[in-house]
Amino acid sequence: MSLQGKKILFIGIGFYDYETAIREALKCRGAVVTYFNSAVRPYYARLLMRLRMTAAARYFLRQATRKKIKRLPGGYDIIFLLKGEGLCREDVDCLRAANPEARFVVYLWDSLVRHENRRMLLENFPVIWSFDRKDCEQYPQLKFRPLFFRDIPPAASKEYVLTFVGWMHSDRLQIVRKLAAQLKKEGKPYFFKLYIGKFSLWINRHLTKNIRSSDRELLITEPIGYADYQQAVARSYAVLDIAHPLQSGLTMRTIETLAAGCHIYTTNADIANYPQINPESYTVIERQATDTLPVTGTACRQPDSFYSYFSLDGFITQLFS
């Protein structure tokens, strides 16, 4: 369908600048886009979460979200929910009442098991797009649509054998720590950065003792800007992808790495189920065997179908057709 002149309410989660890219793509097609972040947490709600007063924190979060929704003018043609984090049934009812003619487009940028409000989503939307292929096989109302890539400008030369930039969660630090030790011993340059909040860093460093003083070079407390991330990938022969244990969908990191012509080492074995991807451009690795990883993979160009299917334009076309 044409988006020319369509009023779109885009409810996102503030996911880096990927949402900005989507907004700009919608505007380029003539849409008038209003955006708000449903995952923003007021300071008092964050404080209550820290104090483990979860019920009170969720109450105030819902109140804050409801106020945002009620302040919206209404009359939208399309309401685009990206993950729908922080929304409950009453929020959806409120949106429908103020926009009775609106078409809802819901996209899950996460596996269903990681959505606290998954029951509400499944009960309120007959069609939901998801990046997780296995979820789509399990739930008939989910429709499969992978994420997309944006072009990464090439670098003048390669500098790193392997790069990883991402949030610290699950066993990522343990895996990156072992690989750093291996590559350092082999004299191979790498770029590894795990993001962790300052408060979480203090807890893990001084209370739980999960972080060692030697991990300092691997950790950052401020996210790396997308332009700097692009340059790190462009200067790399290969990129590491440590998928969340509860996810099987391809990360943005995976798709952008392949589009940039780099080899990818990934813990996500489901990558083999994407026919658009050249199997010679990735290596599936075991999480428990990363201390002896032979980083020797070489990049190769993807088939033409990859670039059309995984493009941002392809993403927008499929979701809003």
Short mmCIF file of C-alpha atoms in Angstrom, two decimals:
data_model
loop_
_atom_site.label_atom_id
_atom_site.label_comp_id
_atom_site.label_asym_id
_atom_site.label_seq_id
_atom_site.Cartn_x
_atom_site.Cartn_y
_atom_site.Cartn_z
CA MET A 1 0.00 0.00 0.00
CA SER A 2 1.06 3.57 -0.58
CA LEU A 3 2.14 5.46 2.54
CA GLN A 4 1.86 8.87 0.89
CA GLY A 5 0.06 11.20 3.31
CA LYS A 6 -0.63 8.44 5.84
CA LYS A 7 -0.50 9.46 9.49
CA ILE A 8 1.55 6.87 11.37
CA LEU A 9 1.91 6.60 15.13
CA PHE A 10 5.20 4.80 15.75
CA ILE A 11 5.49 3.41 19.29
CA GLY A 12 9.05 2.22 19.76
CA ILE A 13 11.46 1.21 22.50
CA GLY A 14 14.37 3.59 21.83
CA PHE A 15 16.50 0.84 20.27
CA TYR A 16 19.72 2.67 19.36
CA ASP A 17 19.21 4.65 16.14
CA TYR A 18 17.56 1.79 14.25
CA GLU A 19 14.17 3.33 14.94
CA THR A 20 15.38 6.62 13.48
CA ALA A 21 16.28 4.75 10.29
CA ILE A 22 12.78 3.25 10.14
CA ARG A 23 11.16 6.64 10.73
CA GLU A 24 13.20 8.24 7.97
CA ALA A 25 12.32 5.41 5.58
CA LEU A 26 8.61 5.90 6.33
CA LYS A 27 8.92 9.66 5.80
CA CYS A 28 10.70 9.11 2.49
CA ARG A 29 7.58 7.25 1.36
CA GLY A 30 5.44 10.26 2.20
CA ALA A 31 4.17 9.25 5.64
CA VAL A 32 3.66 11.72 8.48
CA VAL A 33 5.22 10.01 11.50
CA THR A 34 4.61 10.67 15.20
CA TYR A 35 6.90 8.79 17.55
CA PHE A 36 7.05 8.01 21.22
CA ASN A 37 9.09 5.59 23.31
CA SER A 38 6.97 3.23 25.40
CA ALA A 39 10.02 1.88 27.24
CA VAL A 40 11.06 5.15 28.90
CA ARG A 41 11.10 4.74 32.67
CA PRO A 42 10.65 7.76 34.96
CA TYR A 43 13.38 8.10 37.57
CA TYR A 44 11.06 7.17 40.43
CA ALA A 45 10.05 3.95 38.65
CA ARG A 46 13.71 3.06 38.10
CA LEU A 47 14.37 3.70 41.78
CA LEU A 48 11.52 1.40 42.79
CA MET A 49 12.89 -1.31 40.49
CA ARG A 50 16.29 -0.98 42.13
CA LEU A 51 14.59 -1.36 45.52
CA ARG A 52 12.86 -4.46 44.15
CA MET A 53 9.43 -2.89 44.57
CA THR A 54 8.40 -4.33 41.22
CA ALA A 55 4.61 -4.05 41.58
CA ALA A 56 4.78 -0.37 42.51
CA ALA A 57 7.26 0.34 39.71
CA ARG A 58 5.01 -1.30 37.11
CA TYR A 59 2.00 0.67 38.36
CA PHE A 60 3.78 3.99 37.89
CA LEU A 61 5.15 2.90 34.52
CA ARG A 62 1.65 2.08 33.29
CA GLN A 63 0.36 5.41 34.56
CA ALA A 64 3.12 7.28 32.72
CA THR A 65 2.45 5.36 29.48
CA ARG A 66 -1.30 5.93 29.75
CA LYS A 67 -0.76 9.68 30.10
CA LYS A 68 1.37 9.70 26.95
CA ILE A 69 -1.29 7.82 25.00
CA LYS A 70 -4.12 10.11 26.18
CA ARG A 71 -2.16 13.19 25.11
CA LEU A 72 -1.94 11.93 21.52
CA PRO A 73 -4.31 13.71 19.09
CA GLY A 74 -5.77 10.54 17.54
CA GLY A 75 -6.94 10.12 13.96
CA TYR A 76 -3.97 8.02 12.86
CA ASP A 77 -4.16 5.80 9.78
CA ILE A 78 -1.58 3.30 11.02
CA ILE A 79 -0.34 2.46 14.50
CA PHE A 80 3.02 0.73 14.35
CA LEU A 81 4.05 -1.11 17.52
CA LEU A 82 7.68 -2.13 17.64
CA LYS A 83 7.75 -4.79 20.36
CA GLY A 84 5.01 -3.02 22.36
CA GLU A 85 7.12 -2.95 25.52
CA GLY A 86 5.37 -1.35 28.49
CA LEU A 87 1.92 -1.62 26.91
CA CYS A 88 -1.02 -3.45 28.47
CA ARG A 89 -4.53 -4.32 27.26
CA GLU A 90 -5.99 -1.01 28.53
CA ASP A 91 -3.38 0.93 26.51
CA VAL A 92 -4.33 -0.92 23.33
CA ASP A 93 -8.04 -0.33 24.03
CA CYS A 94 -7.32 3.36 24.50
CA LEU A 95 -5.43 3.52 21.20
CA ARG A 96 -8.25 1.75 19.36
CA ALA A 97 -10.91 4.05 20.86
CA ALA A 98 -9.03 7.18 19.74
CA ASN A 99 -8.18 5.69 16.32
CA PRO A 100 -11.16 3.52 15.28
CA GLU A 101 -10.11 3.37 11.60
CA ALA A 102 -6.41 2.73 12.25
CA ARG A 103 -4.60 -0.33 11.00
CA PHE A 104 -2.27 -1.88 13.59
CA VAL A 105 1.14 -3.18 12.49
CA VAL A 106 2.97 -5.09 15.22
CA TYR A 107 6.58 -6.21 14.91
CA LEU A 108 8.41 -8.24 17.55
CA TRP A 109 12.09 -7.32 17.59
CA ASP A 110 12.68 -10.01 20.16
CA SER A 111 11.67 -13.61 20.80
CA LEU A 112 8.19 -14.03 22.23
CA VAL A 113 9.44 -15.59 25.46
CA ARG A 114 11.23 -12.32 26.27
CA HIS A 115 8.03 -10.25 26.04
CA GLU A 116 6.45 -9.83 29.46
CA ASN A 117 3.16 -8.84 27.78
CA ARG A 118 3.19 -11.65 25.20
CA ARG A 119 -0.21 -12.96 26.28
CA MET A 120 -1.76 -9.54 25.75
CA LEU A 121 -0.16 -9.24 22.31
CA LEU A 122 -1.33 -12.66 21.17
CA GLU A 123 -4.87 -12.07 22.43
CA ASN A 124 -5.26 -8.60 20.89
CA PHE A 125 -3.65 -8.85 17.45
CA PRO A 126 -4.64 -11.50 14.88
CA VAL A 127 -1.47 -10.84 12.85
CA ILE A 128 1.94 -10.10 14.35
CA TRP A 129 5.24 -9.88 12.52
CA SER A 130 8.27 -11.46 14.19
CA PHE A 131 12.00 -11.70 13.53
CA ASP A 132 12.12 -15.13 15.18
CA ARG A 133 11.59 -17.93 12.67
CA LYS A 134 11.06 -20.61 15.33
CA ASP A 135 8.38 -18.52 17.08
CA CYS A 136 6.56 -18.23 13.75
CA GLU A 137 6.56 -22.00 13.39
CA GLN A 138 5.06 -22.40 16.86
CA TYR A 139 2.43 -19.63 16.76
CA PRO A 140 0.26 -19.51 13.59
CA GLN A 141 -0.62 -15.82 13.96
CA LEU A 142 3.03 -14.80 13.81
CA LYS A 143 4.36 -13.92 10.36
CA PHE A 144 8.08 -14.16 9.69
CA ARG A 145 10.08 -11.09 8.71
CA PRO A 146 13.81 -10.79 9.51
CA LEU A 147 15.49 -7.51 10.39
CA PHE A 148 17.37 -5.36 7.89
CA PHE A 149 20.77 -3.86 7.21
CA ARG A 150 22.09 -0.41 6.52
CA ASP A 151 25.15 0.14 4.38
CA ILE A 152 28.48 0.24 6.21
CA PRO A 153 31.00 2.44 4.34
CA PRO A 154 34.18 0.46 3.53
CA ALA A 155 37.40 1.29 5.36
CA ALA A 156 40.71 2.03 3.65
CA SER A 157 42.27 -1.02 5.29
CA LYS A 158 41.54 -3.90 7.65
CA GLU A 159 42.85 -3.66 11.22
CA TYR A 160 41.06 -6.22 13.41
CA VAL A 161 40.91 -9.99 13.08
CA LEU A 162 37.67 -10.10 15.08
CA THR A 163 35.21 -7.51 16.44
CA PHE A 164 32.38 -7.63 18.91
CA VAL A 165 30.28 -4.74 20.25
CA GLY A 166 27.15 -5.38 22.30
CA TRP A 167 25.36 -5.39 25.64
CA MET A 168 26.73 -7.53 28.43
CA HIS A 169 24.22 -10.26 29.19
CA SER A 170 24.05 -14.05 29.68
CA ASP A 171 27.52 -15.56 29.10
CA ARG A 172 28.87 -12.90 26.75
CA LEU A 173 31.63 -11.70 29.08
CA GLN A 174 32.91 -15.24 29.64
CA ILE A 175 33.03 -15.92 25.89
CA VAL A 176 34.65 -12.61 24.98
CA ARG A 177 37.14 -12.95 27.84
CA LYS A 178 38.34 -16.34 26.54
CA LEU A 179 38.59 -15.13 22.95
CA ALA A 180 40.51 -12.03 23.97
CA ALA A 181 43.03 -14.18 25.83
CA GLN A 182 43.40 -16.47 22.81
CA LEU A 183 43.87 -13.68 20.27
CA LYS A 184 46.22 -11.77 22.54
CA LYS A 185 48.37 -14.90 22.90
CA GLU A 186 48.40 -15.31 19.10
CA GLY A 187 49.29 -11.65 18.61
CA LYS A 188 46.15 -10.93 16.61
CA PRO A 189 44.44 -7.52 16.99
CA TYR A 190 40.79 -7.48 18.06
CA PHE A 191 38.10 -4.97 19.05
CA PHE A 192 35.84 -6.21 21.85
CA LYS A 193 33.49 -3.88 23.75
CA LEU A 194 30.71 -4.96 26.10
CA TYR A 195 28.33 -2.26 27.31
CA ILE A 196 27.26 -2.30 30.96
CA GLY A 197 25.60 0.45 33.02
CA LYS A 198 27.68 2.09 35.75
CA PHE A 199 25.47 0.80 38.55
CA SER A 200 25.52 -2.76 37.17
CA LEU A 201 29.29 -2.50 36.75
CA TRP A 202 29.69 -1.60 40.42
CA ILE A 203 27.42 -4.47 41.50
CA ASN A 204 29.22 -7.03 39.33
CA ARG A 205 32.65 -5.74 40.27
CA HIS A 206 32.31 -5.33 44.02
CA LEU A 207 29.36 -7.46 45.18
CA THR A 208 28.87 -10.45 42.90
CA LYS A 209 32.53 -10.46 41.80
CA ASN A 210 31.51 -11.48 38.26
CA ILE A 211 33.82 -8.88 36.75
CA ARG A 212 37.59 -8.99 37.17
CA SER A 213 39.99 -6.06 37.09
CA SER A 214 41.49 -7.59 33.93
CA ASP A 215 38.11 -7.20 32.19
CA ARG A 216 38.47 -3.41 32.15
CA GLU A 217 39.64 -3.27 28.52
CA LEU A 218 36.54 -5.20 27.42
CA LEU A 219 33.91 -3.04 29.14
CA ILE A 220 32.36 0.34 28.40
CA THR A 221 29.75 2.28 30.36
CA GLU A 222 28.66 4.50 27.46
CA PRO A 223 27.25 2.98 24.25
CA ILE A 224 29.38 3.32 21.14
CA GLY A 225 27.85 5.57 18.50
CA TYR A 226 26.61 3.86 15.35
CA ALA A 227 29.13 5.63 13.11
CA ASP A 228 32.00 4.38 15.31
CA TYR A 229 30.51 0.89 15.29
CA GLN A 230 30.30 0.99 11.49
CA GLN A 231 33.97 1.89 11.29
CA ALA A 232 34.96 -0.93 13.64
CA VAL A 233 33.11 -3.45 11.47
CA ALA A 234 34.52 -1.98 8.26
CA ARG A 235 38.06 -2.37 9.64
CA SER A 236 37.44 -6.01 10.61
CA TYR A 237 37.94 -9.27 8.77
CA ALA A 238 35.31 -10.99 10.90
CA VAL A 239 32.64 -10.16 13.49
CA LEU A 240 31.49 -12.21 16.46
CA ASP A 241 27.78 -12.71 17.12
CA ILE A 242 26.86 -14.10 20.55
CA ALA A 243 23.11 -14.56 20.29
CA HIS A 244 20.90 -14.41 23.36
CA PRO A 245 20.25 -17.99 24.56
CA LEU A 246 16.49 -17.41 24.31
CA GLN A 247 16.56 -16.08 20.74
CA SER A 248 16.85 -17.70 17.34
CA GLY A 249 16.14 -14.69 15.10
CA LEU A 250 19.07 -13.14 13.24
CA THR A 251 20.42 -10.05 14.95
CA MET A 252 20.94 -6.76 13.18
CA ARG A 253 24.65 -7.33 13.81
CA THR A 254 24.56 -10.52 11.74
CA ILE A 255 22.77 -9.01 8.76
CA GLU A 256 24.85 -5.83 8.68
CA THR A 257 28.09 -7.80 9.03
CA LEU A 258 27.25 -9.98 6.05
CA ALA A 259 26.14 -6.96 4.01
CA ALA A 260 29.48 -5.30 4.78
CA GLY A 261 31.36 -8.26 3.33
CA CYS A 262 32.75 -9.56 6.62
CA HIS A 263 32.75 -13.15 7.83
CA ILE A 264 30.63 -13.81 10.90
CA TYR A 265 31.18 -16.28 13.72
CA THR A 266 27.81 -16.88 15.34
CA THR A 267 26.35 -19.03 18.10
CA ASN A 268 23.02 -18.96 16.24
CA ALA A 269 22.75 -22.23 14.32
CA ASP A 270 19.44 -21.13 12.81
CA ILE A 271 21.35 -18.98 10.31
CA ALA A 272 21.50 -22.14 8.15
CA ASN A 273 17.74 -21.77 7.51
CA TYR A 274 18.11 -18.51 5.56
CA PRO A 275 18.53 -19.41 1.87
CA GLN A 276 19.42 -15.79 0.98
CA ILE A 277 22.73 -16.08 2.90
CA ASN A 278 25.85 -17.56 1.35
CA PRO A 279 26.84 -20.45 3.69
CA GLU A 280 30.53 -19.74 3.07
CA SER A 281 30.21 -16.33 4.76
CA TYR A 282 29.48 -17.61 8.26
CA THR A 283 30.76 -20.11 10.80
CA VAL A 284 28.49 -21.52 13.51
CA ILE A 285 30.32 -21.91 16.83
CA GLU A 286 29.51 -23.57 20.14
CA ARG A 287 29.24 -21.27 23.16
CA GLN A 288 31.30 -23.66 25.29
CA ALA A 289 34.13 -24.06 22.76
CA THR A 290 35.12 -20.46 22.08
CA ASP A 291 38.50 -20.64 23.83
CA THR A 292 40.02 -22.44 20.84
CA LEU A 293 38.22 -20.70 17.99
CA PRO A 294 40.26 -20.76 14.76
CA VAL A 295 39.61 -17.26 13.44
CA THR A 296 40.36 -17.91 9.79
CA GLY A 297 37.07 -17.25 7.99
CA THR A 298 37.10 -15.15 4.86
CA ALA A 299 34.31 -12.97 3.55
CA CYS A 300 32.45 -13.44 0.31
CA ARG A 301 29.72 -11.57 -1.50
CA GLN A 302 26.13 -12.47 -0.83
CA PRO A 303 23.71 -13.40 -3.63
CA ASP A 304 21.61 -10.58 -5.08
CA SER A 305 18.56 -11.93 -3.28
CA PHE A 306 20.23 -11.14 0.06
CA TYR A 307 20.51 -7.40 -0.64
CA SER A 308 16.93 -7.03 -1.81
CA TYR A 309 15.36 -9.20 0.89
CA PHE A 310 17.29 -7.81 3.86
CA SER A 311 17.19 -4.17 2.77
CA LEU A 312 15.35 -1.59 4.87
CA ASP A 313 13.15 -0.91 1.86
CA GLY A 314 12.24 -4.61 1.73
CA PHE A 315 11.47 -4.54 5.45
CA ILE A 316 9.12 -1.55 5.12
CA THR A 317 7.45 -2.94 1.99
CA GLN A 318 6.62 -6.30 3.62
CA LEU A 319 5.34 -4.88 6.90
CA PHE A 320 3.18 -2.14 5.38
CA SER A 321 1.99 -3.82 2.18
#
